[in-house]
PDB file of C-alpha atoms in Angstrom:
ATOM      1  CA  MET A1454      11.897  33.533  45.564  1.00  0.00           C
ATOM      2  CA  GLY A1455      10.839  29.900  45.979  1.00  0.00           C
ATOM      3  CA  TYR A1456       8.556  30.109  42.925  1.00  0.00           C
ATOM      4  CA  VAL A1457      11.229  31.859  40.853  1.00  0.00           C
ATOM      5  CA  LYS A1458      13.796  29.228  41.785  1.00  0.00           C
ATOM      6  CA  THR A1459      11.359  26.440  40.937  1.00  0.00           C
ATOM      7  CA  ALA A1460      10.628  27.995  37.525  1.00  0.00           C
ATOM      8  CA  MET A1461      14.356  28.303  36.813  1.00  0.00           C
ATOM      9  CA  LEU A1462      14.983  24.703  37.797  1.00  0.00           C
ATOM     10  CA  MET A1463      12.077  23.482  35.669  1.00  0.00           C
ATOM     11  CA  ALA A1464      13.519  25.418  32.712  1.00  0.00           C
ATOM     12  CA  ALA A1465      16.902  23.808  33.370  1.00  0.00           C
ATOM     13  CA  MET A1466      15.292  20.343  33.407  1.00  0.00           C
ATOM     14  CA  THR A1467      13.564  21.032  30.069  1.00  0.00           C
ATOM     15  CA  ALA A1468      16.757  22.394  28.514  1.00  0.00           C
ATOM     16  CA  LEU A1469      18.737  19.384  29.737  1.00  0.00           C
ATOM     17  CA  PHE A1470      16.195  17.002  28.266  1.00  0.00           C
ATOM     18  CA  MET A1471      16.199  18.719  24.889  1.00  0.00           C
ATOM     19  CA  GLY A1472      19.996  18.961  24.993  1.00  0.00           C
ATOM     20  CA  VAL A1473      20.344  15.208  25.412  1.00  0.00           C
ATOM     21  CA  GLY A1474      17.908  14.741  22.530  1.00  0.00           C
ATOM     22  CA  TYR A1475      19.990  17.093  20.357  1.00  0.00           C
ATOM     23  CA  LEU A1476      23.227  15.271  21.135  1.00  0.00           C
ATOM     24  CA  ILE A1477      21.614  11.998  20.155  1.00  0.00           C
ATOM     25  CA  GLY A1478      19.769  13.070  17.016  1.00  0.00           C
ATOM     26  CA  GLY A1479      20.494  16.704  16.249  1.00  0.00           C
ATOM     27  CA  ALA A1480      17.682  19.232  15.924  1.00  0.00           C
ATOM     28  CA  GLY A1481      15.244  16.461  15.039  1.00  0.00           C
ATOM     29  CA  GLY A1482      16.286  14.573  18.144  1.00  0.00           C
ATOM     30  CA  ALA A1483      15.574  17.601  20.315  1.00  0.00           C
ATOM     31  CA  VAL A1484      12.068  17.895  18.887  1.00  0.00           C
ATOM     32  CA  ILE A1485      11.407  14.180  19.305  1.00  0.00           C
ATOM     33  CA  ALA A1486      12.661  14.353  22.887  1.00  0.00           C
ATOM     34  CA  LEU A1487      10.248  17.191  23.619  1.00  0.00           C
ATOM     35  CA  VAL A1488       7.328  15.254  22.118  1.00  0.00           C
ATOM     36  CA  VAL A1489       8.226  12.136  24.111  1.00  0.00           C
ATOM     37  CA  ALA A1490       8.463  14.192  27.296  1.00  0.00           C
ATOM     38  CA  ALA A1491       5.052  15.739  26.646  1.00  0.00           C
ATOM     39  CA  ALA A1492       3.484  12.316  26.107  1.00  0.00           C
ATOM     40  CA  MET A1493       5.055  10.864  29.249  1.00  0.00           C
ATOM     41  CA  ASN A1494       4.029  13.838  31.346  1.00  0.00           C
ATOM     42  CA  ALA A1495       0.464  13.688  30.014  1.00  0.00           C
ATOM     43  CA  PHE A1496       0.187  10.061  31.102  1.00  0.00           C
ATOM     44  CA  THR A1497       1.670  10.642  34.555  1.00  0.00           C
ATOM     45  CA  TRP A1498      -0.362  13.855  34.971  1.00  0.00           C
ATOM     46  CA  TRP A1499      -3.595  11.873  34.816  1.00  0.00           C
ATOM     47  CA  ASN A1500      -2.463   8.698  36.579  1.00  0.00           C
ATOM     48  CA  SER A1501       0.245   9.647  39.082  1.00  0.00           C
ATOM     49  CA  ASP A1502      -2.013   9.793  42.140  1.00  0.00           C
ATOM     50  CA  SER A1503      -3.520   6.335  41.689  1.00  0.00           C
ATOM     51  CA  MET A1504      -0.128   4.870  40.751  1.00  0.00           C
ATOM     52  CA  VAL A1505       1.611   6.191  43.871  1.00  0.00           C
ATOM     53  CA  LEU A1506      -1.221   5.200  46.201  1.00  0.00           C
ATOM     54  CA  ARG A1507      -1.135   1.645  44.821  1.00  0.00           C
ATOM     55  CA  MET A1508       2.636   1.479  45.253  1.00  0.00           C
ATOM     56  CA  HIS A1509       2.203   2.122  48.964  1.00  0.00           C
ATOM     57  CA  ASN A1510      -0.979   0.033  49.357  1.00  0.00           C
ATOM     58  CA  ALA A1511      -2.842   3.079  50.673  1.00  0.00           C
ATOM     59  CA  GLN A1512      -6.398   2.401  51.844  1.00  0.00           C
ATOM     60  CA  PRO A1513      -9.175   5.026  51.749  1.00  0.00           C
ATOM     61  CA  VAL A1514     -10.371   6.617  54.975  1.00  0.00           C
ATOM     62  CA  THR A1515     -14.116   7.214  54.985  1.00  0.00           C
ATOM     63  CA  PRO A1516     -16.035  10.038  56.678  1.00  0.00           C
ATOM     64  CA  GLY A1517     -16.833   9.275  60.298  1.00  0.00           C
ATOM     65  CA  ASP A1518     -13.714   7.184  60.948  1.00  0.00           C
ATOM     66  CA  ARG A1519     -13.264   6.574  64.646  1.00  0.00           C
ATOM     67  CA  MET A1520     -10.067   8.608  64.856  1.00  0.00           C
ATOM     68  CA  GLY A1521     -11.601  11.691  63.263  1.00  0.00           C
ATOM     69  CA  LEU A1522      -8.887  11.871  60.605  1.00  0.00           C
ATOM     70  CA  HIS A1523     -11.258  12.558  57.722  1.00  0.00           C
ATOM     71  CA  ALA A1524     -12.979  15.370  59.657  1.00  0.00           C
ATOM     72  CA  MET A1525      -9.628  16.928  60.531  1.00  0.00           C
ATOM     73  CA  VAL A1526      -8.523  16.988  56.888  1.00  0.00           C
ATOM     74  CA  ALA A1527     -11.849  18.530  55.875  1.00  0.00           C
ATOM     75  CA  ASP A1528     -11.530  21.209  58.564  1.00  0.00           C
ATOM     76  CA  LEU A1529      -7.994  22.119  57.506  1.00  0.00           C
ATOM     77  CA  ALA A1530      -8.986  22.181  53.837  1.00  0.00           C
ATOM     78  CA  ARG A1531     -11.649  24.749  54.690  1.00  0.00           C
ATOM     79  CA  ASN A1532      -9.005  26.823  56.476  1.00  0.00           C
ATOM     80  CA  ALA A1533      -6.888  26.621  53.328  1.00  0.00           C
ATOM     81  CA  GLY A1534      -9.805  27.665  51.096  1.00  0.00           C
ATOM     82  CA  MET A1535      -9.400  24.583  48.901  1.00  0.00           C
ATOM     83  CA  PRO A1536     -11.441  21.512  47.926  1.00  0.00           C
ATOM     84  CA  GLU A1537     -11.374  18.635  50.371  1.00  0.00           C
ATOM     85  CA  PRO A1538      -8.875  15.991  49.197  1.00  0.00           C
ATOM     86  CA  LYS A1539      -9.349  12.266  49.530  1.00  0.00           C
ATOM     87  CA  VAL A1540      -7.791  10.742  52.633  1.00  0.00           C
ATOM     88  CA  TYR A1541      -5.753   7.529  52.740  1.00  0.00           C
ATOM     89  CA  LEU A1542      -4.033   5.423  55.376  1.00  0.00           C
ATOM     90  CA  ILE A1543      -0.812   3.477  54.782  1.00  0.00           C
ATOM     91  CA  ASP A1544      -0.225   0.562  57.117  1.00  0.00           C
ATOM     92  CA  THR A1545       3.434   0.976  58.043  1.00  0.00           C
ATOM     93  CA  PRO A1546       5.012   1.680  61.443  1.00  0.00           C
ATOM     94  CA  GLN A1547       7.215   4.467  60.061  1.00  0.00           C
ATOM     95  CA  PRO A1548       5.688   7.887  60.835  1.00  0.00           C
ATOM     96  CA  ASN A1549       5.330   9.773  57.560  1.00  0.00           C
ATOM     97  CA  ALA A1550       2.877  11.358  55.131  1.00  0.00           C
ATOM     98  CA  PHE A1551       2.614  12.603  51.560  1.00  0.00           C
ATOM     99  CA  ALA A1552       0.229  14.319  49.153  1.00  0.00           C
ATOM    100  CA  THR A1553      -0.423  13.485  45.532  1.00  0.00           C
ATOM    101  CA  GLY A1554      -2.666  14.576  42.673  1.00  0.00           C
ATOM    102  CA  ARG A1555      -2.532  16.754  39.575  1.00  0.00           C
ATOM    103  CA  ASN A1556      -4.483  19.671  41.074  1.00  0.00           C
ATOM    104  CA  PRO A1557      -6.468  20.630  44.200  1.00  0.00           C
ATOM    105  CA  GLU A1558      -9.653  19.203  42.669  1.00  0.00           C
ATOM    106  CA  ASN A1559      -8.027  15.784  42.155  1.00  0.00           C
ATOM    107  CA  ALA A1560      -5.772  15.272  45.150  1.00  0.00           C
ATOM    108  CA  ALA A1561      -5.191  12.962  48.066  1.00  0.00           C
ATOM    109  CA  VAL A1562      -3.433  13.076  51.417  1.00  0.00           C
ATOM    110  CA  ALA A1563      -1.956   9.838  52.767  1.00  0.00           C
ATOM    111  CA  VAL A1564      -0.670   9.313  56.306  1.00  0.00           C
ATOM    112  CA  THR A1565       0.875   6.246  57.848  1.00  0.00           C
ATOM    113  CA  SER A1566      -0.460   4.317  60.814  1.00  0.00           C
ATOM    114  CA  GLY A1567       2.881   5.021  62.485  1.00  0.00           C
ATOM    115  CA  LEU A1568       2.215   8.743  62.179  1.00  0.00           C
ATOM    116  CA  LEU A1569      -1.150   8.435  63.920  1.00  0.00           C
ATOM    117  CA  ARG A1570       0.443   6.496  66.770  1.00  0.00           C
ATOM    118  CA  SER A1571       3.394   8.868  67.178  1.00  0.00           C
ATOM    119  CA  LEU A1572       1.943  12.384  67.148  1.00  0.00           C
ATOM    120  CA  THR A1573      -0.385  14.471  69.257  1.00  0.00           C
ATOM    121  CA  ARG A1574      -3.490  15.805  67.565  1.00  0.00           C
ATOM    122  CA  GLU A1575      -1.907  19.249  67.155  1.00  0.00           C
ATOM    123  CA  GLU A1576       1.240  17.794  65.573  1.00  0.00           C
ATOM    124  CA  LEU A1577      -0.865  15.694  63.212  1.00  0.00           C
ATOM    125  CA  ALA A1578      -2.783  18.814  62.199  1.00  0.00           C
ATOM    126  CA  GLY A1579       0.527  20.511  61.395  1.00  0.00           C
ATOM    127  CA  VAL A1580       1.585  17.610  59.166  1.00  0.00           C
ATOM    128  CA  VAL A1581      -1.730  17.475  57.305  1.00  0.00           C
ATOM    129  CA  ALA A1582      -1.647  21.254  56.818  1.00  0.00           C
ATOM    130  CA  HIS A1583       1.837  20.906  55.281  1.00  0.00           C
ATOM    131  CA  GLU A1584       0.535  18.321  52.811  1.00  0.00           C
ATOM    132  CA  LEU A1585      -2.448  20.497  51.943  1.00  0.00           C
ATOM    133  CA  ALA A1586       0.002  23.320  51.226  1.00  0.00           C
ATOM    134  CA  HIS A1587       1.768  21.085  48.692  1.00  0.00           C
ATOM    135  CA  ILE A1588      -1.553  20.475  46.962  1.00  0.00           C
ATOM    136  CA  ARG A1589      -2.576  24.130  47.005  1.00  0.00           C
ATOM    137  CA  ASN A1590       0.818  25.181  45.619  1.00  0.00           C
ATOM    138  CA  TYR A1591       0.588  22.549  42.836  1.00  0.00           C
ATOM    139  CA  ASP A1592       3.811  21.020  44.149  1.00  0.00           C
ATOM    140  CA  THR A1593       2.436  17.521  43.584  1.00  0.00           C
ATOM    141  CA  ALA A1594       2.033  18.281  39.881  1.00  0.00           C
ATOM    142  CA  ILE A1595       5.475  19.915  39.650  1.00  0.00           C
ATOM    143  CA  MET A1596       7.200  16.963  41.296  1.00  0.00           C
ATOM    144  CA  THR A1597       5.366  14.519  39.033  1.00  0.00           C
ATOM    145  CA  VAL A1598       6.627  16.374  35.974  1.00  0.00           C
ATOM    146  CA  THR A1599      10.216  16.613  37.244  1.00  0.00           C
ATOM    147  CA  ALA A1600      10.276  12.929  38.193  1.00  0.00           C
ATOM    148  CA  THR A1601       9.091  12.056  34.679  1.00  0.00           C
ATOM    149  CA  PHE A1602      11.719  14.316  33.120  1.00  0.00           C
ATOM    150  CA  ALA A1603      14.445  12.743  35.257  1.00  0.00           C
ATOM    151  CA  GLY A1604      13.404   9.252  34.227  1.00  0.00           C
ATOM    152  CA  ALA A1605      13.169  10.221  30.561  1.00  0.00           C
ATOM    153  CA  ILE A1606      16.620  11.839  30.616  1.00  0.00           C
ATOM    154  CA  SER A1607      18.100   8.662  32.062  1.00  0.00           C
ATOM    155  CA  MET A1608      16.370   6.645  29.344  1.00  0.00           C
ATOM    156  CA  LEU A1609      17.672   8.926  26.580  1.00  0.00           C
ATOM    157  CA  ALA A1610      21.190   8.847  27.971  1.00  0.00           C
ATOM    158  CA  ASN A1611      21.144   5.055  27.930  1.00  0.00           C
ATOM    159  CA  PHE A1612      20.072   5.164  24.277  1.00  0.00           C
ATOM    160  CA  ALA A1613      23.078   7.315  23.395  1.00  0.00           C
ATOM    161  CA  LEU A1614      25.386   4.420  22.529  1.00  0.00           C
ATOM    162  CA  PHE A1615      22.893   3.108  20.000  1.00  0.00           C
ATOM    163  CA  PHE A1616      22.760   6.305  17.941  1.00  0.00           C
ATOM    164  CA  GLY A1617      25.579   7.271  15.645  1.00  0.00           C
ATOM    165  CA  GLY A1618      24.748  10.971  15.854  1.00  0.00           C
ATOM    166  CA  SER A1619      25.826  11.266  19.456  1.00  0.00           C
ATOM    167  CA  ARG A1620      29.101   9.433  18.846  1.00  0.00           C
ATOM    168  CA  GLU A1621      29.867  11.723  15.908  1.00  0.00           C
ATOM    169  CA  ARG A1622      29.296  14.817  18.060  1.00  0.00           C
ATOM    170  CA  LEU A1623      30.899  13.633  21.285  1.00  0.00           C
ATOM    171  CA  GLY A1624      33.059  10.637  20.506  1.00  0.00           C
ATOM    172  CA  LEU A1625      32.870   7.432  22.534  1.00  0.00           C
ATOM    173  CA  ILE A1626      34.292   8.976  25.716  1.00  0.00           C
ATOM    174  CA  GLY A1627      31.959  11.959  25.476  1.00  0.00           C
ATOM    175  CA  THR A1628      28.989   9.665  24.942  1.00  0.00           C
ATOM    176  CA  LEU A1629      29.918   7.591  27.991  1.00  0.00           C
ATOM    177  CA  LEU A1630      30.278  10.748  30.060  1.00  0.00           C
ATOM    178  CA  MET A1631      26.877  11.937  28.893  1.00  0.00           C
ATOM    179  CA  MET A1632      25.342   8.606  29.922  1.00  0.00           C
ATOM    180  CA  MET A1633      26.641   9.149  33.450  1.00  0.00           C
ATOM    181  CA  LEU A1634      26.363  12.894  33.874  1.00  0.00           C
ATOM    182  CA  ALA A1635      22.981  13.634  32.250  1.00  0.00           C
ATOM    183  CA  PRO A1636      20.961  11.423  34.652  1.00  0.00           C
ATOM    184  CA  LEU A1637      22.982  12.781  37.567  1.00  0.00           C
ATOM    185  CA  ALA A1638      22.270  16.364  36.545  1.00  0.00           C
ATOM    186  CA  ALA A1639      18.568  15.567  36.155  1.00  0.00           C
ATOM    187  CA  ALA A1640      18.460  13.977  39.598  1.00  0.00           C
ATOM    188  CA  LEU A1641      20.173  17.000  41.143  1.00  0.00           C
ATOM    189  CA  VAL A1642      17.651  19.380  39.569  1.00  0.00           C
ATOM    190  CA  GLN A1643      14.773  17.177  40.776  1.00  0.00           C
ATOM    191  CA  MET A1644      16.175  17.169  44.313  1.00  0.00           C
ATOM    192  CA  ALA A1645      16.731  20.927  44.264  1.00  0.00           C
ATOM    193  CA  ILE A1646      13.095  21.510  43.288  1.00  0.00           C
ATOM    194  CA  SER A1647      11.923  19.186  46.050  1.00  0.00           C
ATOM    195  CA  ARG A1648      13.993  20.980  48.693  1.00  0.00           C
ATOM    196  CA  THR A1649      12.742  24.386  47.518  1.00  0.00           C
ATOM    197  CA  ARG A1650       9.105  23.350  47.742  1.00  0.00           C
ATOM    198  CA  GLU A1651       9.447  21.877  51.257  1.00  0.00           C
ATOM    199  CA  TYR A1652      10.301  25.226  52.838  1.00  0.00           C
ATOM    200  CA  ALA A1653       7.361  26.896  51.076  1.00  0.00           C
ATOM    201  CA  ALA A1654       4.970  24.135  52.184  1.00  0.00           C
ATOM    202  CA  ASP A1655       6.202  24.388  55.777  1.00  0.00           C
ATOM    203  CA  LYS A1656       5.382  28.099  55.832  1.00  0.00           C
ATOM    204  CA  MET A1657       1.994  27.785  54.169  1.00  0.00           C
ATOM    205  CA  GLY A1658       1.131  24.751  56.300  1.00  0.00           C
ATOM    206  CA  ALA A1659       1.781  26.836  59.407  1.00  0.00           C
ATOM    207  CA  GLU A1660      -0.591  29.480  58.044  1.00  0.00           C
ATOM    208  CA  ILE A1661      -3.287  26.878  57.368  1.00  0.00           C
ATOM    209  CA  CYS A1662      -3.262  25.349  60.853  1.00  0.00           C
ATOM    210  CA  GLY A1663      -2.385  28.626  62.575  1.00  0.00           C
ATOM    211  CA  GLN A1664       0.599  27.427  64.595  1.00  0.00           C
ATOM    212  CA  PRO A1665       4.153  26.851  63.210  1.00  0.00           C
ATOM    213  CA  LEU A1666       5.297  25.013  66.342  1.00  0.00           C
ATOM    214  CA  TRP A1667       2.847  22.156  65.745  1.00  0.00           C
ATOM    215  CA  LEU A1668       4.686  21.198  62.559  1.00  0.00           C
ATOM    216  CA  ALA A1669       8.109  21.883  64.099  1.00  0.00           C
ATOM    217  CA  SER A1670       7.386  19.427  66.906  1.00  0.00           C
ATOM    218  CA  ALA A1671       6.002  16.867  64.447  1.00  0.00           C
ATOM    219  CA  LEU A1672       9.099  17.081  62.238  1.00  0.00           C
ATOM    220  CA  GLU A1673      11.323  16.281  65.204  1.00  0.00           C
ATOM    221  CA  LYS A1674       9.360  13.129  65.986  1.00  0.00           C
ATOM    222  CA  ILE A1675       8.995  12.025  62.358  1.00  0.00           C
ATOM    223  CA  ALA A1676      12.728  12.443  61.709  1.00  0.00           C
ATOM    224  CA  VAL A1677      13.565  10.181  64.650  1.00  0.00           C
ATOM    225  CA  GLY A1678      11.027   7.566  63.570  1.00  0.00           C
ATOM    226  CA  ALA A1679      12.020   7.614  59.900  1.00  0.00           C
ATOM    227  CA  ALA A1680      15.678   7.157  60.842  1.00  0.00           C
ATOM    228  CA  ARG A1681      15.096   3.950  62.800  1.00  0.00           C
ATOM    229  CA  ILE A1682      11.982   2.381  61.227  1.00  0.00           C
ATOM    230  CA  ASP A1683      12.041   0.983  57.686  1.00  0.00           C
ATOM    231  CA  ASN A1684       9.346   1.793  55.154  1.00  0.00           C
ATOM    232  CA  HIS A1685       9.469  -1.269  52.935  1.00  0.00           C
ATOM    233  CA  ALA A1686       7.127   0.071  50.239  1.00  0.00           C
ATOM    234  CA  ALA A1687       9.252   3.211  49.930  1.00  0.00           C
ATOM    235  CA  GLU A1688      12.411   1.107  49.740  1.00  0.00           C
ATOM    236  CA  ARG A1689      10.853  -0.785  46.823  1.00  0.00           C
ATOM    237  CA  ASN A1690       9.844   2.492  45.146  1.00  0.00           C
ATOM    238  CA  PRO A1691      12.649   4.983  45.920  1.00  0.00           C
ATOM    239  CA  ALA A1692      11.478   7.351  43.161  1.00  0.00           C
ATOM    240  CA  THR A1693       8.584   8.338  45.458  1.00  0.00           C
ATOM    241  CA  ALA A1694      10.849   9.339  48.374  1.00  0.00           C
ATOM    242  CA  HIS A1695      10.708  13.057  47.518  1.00  0.00           C
ATOM    243  CA  MET A1696       6.936  13.069  48.067  1.00  0.00           C
ATOM    244  CA  PHE A1697       7.084  12.316  51.793  1.00  0.00           C
ATOM    245  CA  ILE A1698       7.308  15.007  54.458  1.00  0.00           C
ATOM    246  CA  ILE A1699      10.547  13.371  55.676  1.00  0.00           C
ATOM    247  CA  ASN A1700      12.686  11.173  53.442  1.00  0.00           C
ATOM    248  CA  PRO A1701      11.541   7.601  54.183  1.00  0.00           C
ATOM    249  CA  LEU A1702      14.889   6.241  52.969  1.00  0.00           C
ATOM    250  CA  HIS A1703      16.913   7.723  55.834  1.00  0.00           C
ATOM    251  CA  ALA A1704      17.989  11.027  54.285  1.00  0.00           C
ATOM    252  CA  HIS A1705      21.308  12.747  54.864  1.00  0.00           C
ATOM    253  CA  LYS A1706      21.377  15.069  57.851  1.00  0.00           C
ATOM    254  CA  HIS A1707      22.595  18.116  55.970  1.00  0.00           C
ATOM    255  CA  ASP A1708      21.369  20.166  53.034  1.00  0.00           C
ATOM    256  CA  ASN A1709      23.532  18.788  50.235  1.00  0.00           C
ATOM    257  CA  LEU A1710      23.247  18.155  46.521  1.00  0.00           C
ATOM    258  CA  PHE A1711      22.082  14.571  46.974  1.00  0.00           C
ATOM    259  CA  ALA A1712      19.389  15.154  49.629  1.00  0.00           C
ATOM    260  CA  THR A1713      15.744  14.968  48.543  1.00  0.00           C
ATOM    261  CA  HIS A1714      14.679  17.107  51.527  1.00  0.00           C
ATOM    262  CA  PRO A1715      16.163  20.064  53.393  1.00  0.00           C
ATOM    263  CA  ALA A1716      17.857  19.248  56.690  1.00  0.00           C
ATOM    264  CA  THR A1717      15.118  18.755  59.271  1.00  0.00           C
ATOM    265  CA  GLU A1718      16.880  20.976  61.787  1.00  0.00           C
ATOM    266  CA  ASN A1719      16.891  23.819  59.238  1.00  0.00           C
ATOM    267  CA  ARG A1720      13.165  23.425  58.644  1.00  0.00           C
ATOM    268  CA  ILE A1721      12.476  23.394  62.382  1.00  0.00           C
ATOM    269  CA  ALA A1722      14.584  26.514  62.879  1.00  0.00           C
ATOM    270  CA  ALA A1723      12.646  28.311  60.126  1.00  0.00           C
ATOM    271  CA  LEU A1724       9.320  27.347  61.704  1.00  0.00           C
ATOM    272  CA  ARG A1725      10.449  28.522  65.145  1.00  0.00           C
ATOM    273  CA  ALA A1726      11.507  31.806  63.610  1.00  0.00           C
ATOM    274  CA  LEU A1727       8.024  32.150  62.129  1.00  0.00           C
ATOM    275  CA  ALA A1728       6.454  31.390  65.504  1.00  0.00           C
ATOM    276  CA  SER A1729       8.437  34.223  67.091  1.00  0.00           C
ATOM    277  CA  GLN A1730       6.793  36.712  64.723  1.00  0.00           C
ATOM    278  CA  SER A1731       3.277  38.100  64.833  1.00  0.00           C
ATOM    279  CA  TRP A1732       1.243  35.235  63.426  1.00  0.00           C
ATOM    280  CA  PRO A1733      -2.069  35.607  61.525  1.00  0.00           C
ATOM    281  CA  ALA A1734      -5.120  33.607  62.547  1.00  0.00           C
ATOM    282  CA  PRO A1735      -6.403  30.810  60.287  1.00  0.00           C
ATOM    283  CA  ARG A1736      -8.701  31.877  57.455  1.00  0.00           C
ATOM    284  CA  THR A1737     -11.782  30.381  59.080  1.00  0.00           C
ATOM    285  CA  THR A1738     -12.536  29.123  62.573  1.00  0.00           C
ATOM    286  CA  PRO A1739      -9.748  27.345  64.465  1.00  0.00           C
ATOM    287  CA  LEU A1740      -9.766  23.558  64.413  1.00  0.00           C
ATOM    288  CA  SER A1741     -12.342  22.139  66.757  1.00  0.00           C
ATOM    289  CA  SER A1742     -11.077  19.463  69.108  1.00  0.00           C
ATOM    290  CA  SER A1743     -13.693  17.071  67.752  1.00  0.00           C
ATOM    291  CA  SER A1744     -12.204  17.291  64.252  1.00  0.00           C
ATOM    292  CA  ILE A1745      -8.743  16.114  65.301  1.00  0.00           C
ATOM    293  CA  PRO A1746      -7.893  12.558  66.335  1.00  0.00           C
ATOM    294  CA  LYS A1747      -7.891  12.376  70.117  1.00  0.00           C
ATOM    295  CA  SER A1748      -6.049   9.117  70.622  1.00  0.00           C
ATOM    296  CA  ARG A1749      -2.663   7.678  69.823  1.00  0.00           C
ATOM    297  CA  ALA A1750      -3.989   4.166  70.228  1.00  0.00           C
ATOM    298  CA  ARG A1751      -2.847   1.494  67.795  1.00  0.00           C
ATOM    299  CA  GLY A1752      -5.339   1.164  64.978  1.00  0.00           C
ATOM    300  CA  PRO A1753      -6.434  -1.809  62.892  1.00  0.00           C
ATOM    301  CA  LYS A1754      -4.325  -3.070  60.002  1.00  0.00           C
ATOM    302  CA  GLY A1755      -6.944  -2.163  57.418  1.00  0.00           C
ATOM    303  CA  PRO A1756      -8.565   1.203  56.620  1.00  0.00           C
ATOM    304  CA  TRP A1757      -9.936   3.328  59.431  1.00  0.00           C
ATOM    305  CA  THR A1758     -13.691   3.379  59.124  1.00  0.00           C
TER     306      THR A1758
END
């Protein structure tokens, strides 16, 4: 059902975008809007990963790093049956993580230094497995496209006052309403897609690492840390908030229309329900202790090497 809901929401985003284009310029405007959207998505499709990593000043983690982070990601990627993504470290005290990339062959996982200091090795494995699930499910590509659509819809709505066609169809009041409501509707669809994909990634992440309770425990700790510790790079780039495992901008506590993530307590409850069922073993061998960071010690400010 998660995939069906995502497809429906993506169709709604496309229809909304073309609808705004039609109101501005008629049938020709709808076609132009679709072409513009395709061009914008093509650019972000190829460049989104590097753009986001630069926004958060993420530094690459090389094989053999002293915390064993790179080896852990590689081990989990094998469990997931997917290519090994690049690994990055973000120097911020807020515990958090995200994945980016247009496909599993061109992807990256980024974790914060605060995450490494806050979690046990099992909890960290649960978080990384969740991010790998996003990559394997192509969620990173989907969210890139929806974010681009949302931005383009806002741009088109702001152009509405400068085009006579929209005023003829809607009148001045209708045009002003469209300027306010179209971006809001786009944002709501974007948030709904993000919330849908989080539940699916939680479940698949539990399958990858083999233990739902690892991620459940990690989510509890990350939620507490994200609520009291600022992530300044995320505050400067709020459009990237939906990418993180927990909203870095201090999300609402309940599942509502304006939340970029499901309520953490709901996600934890779903994971605990999974743990109470008969649980399949990981696809390959379980994680070796040597492949998971063994220490919570404070690391250096630069990349872990």
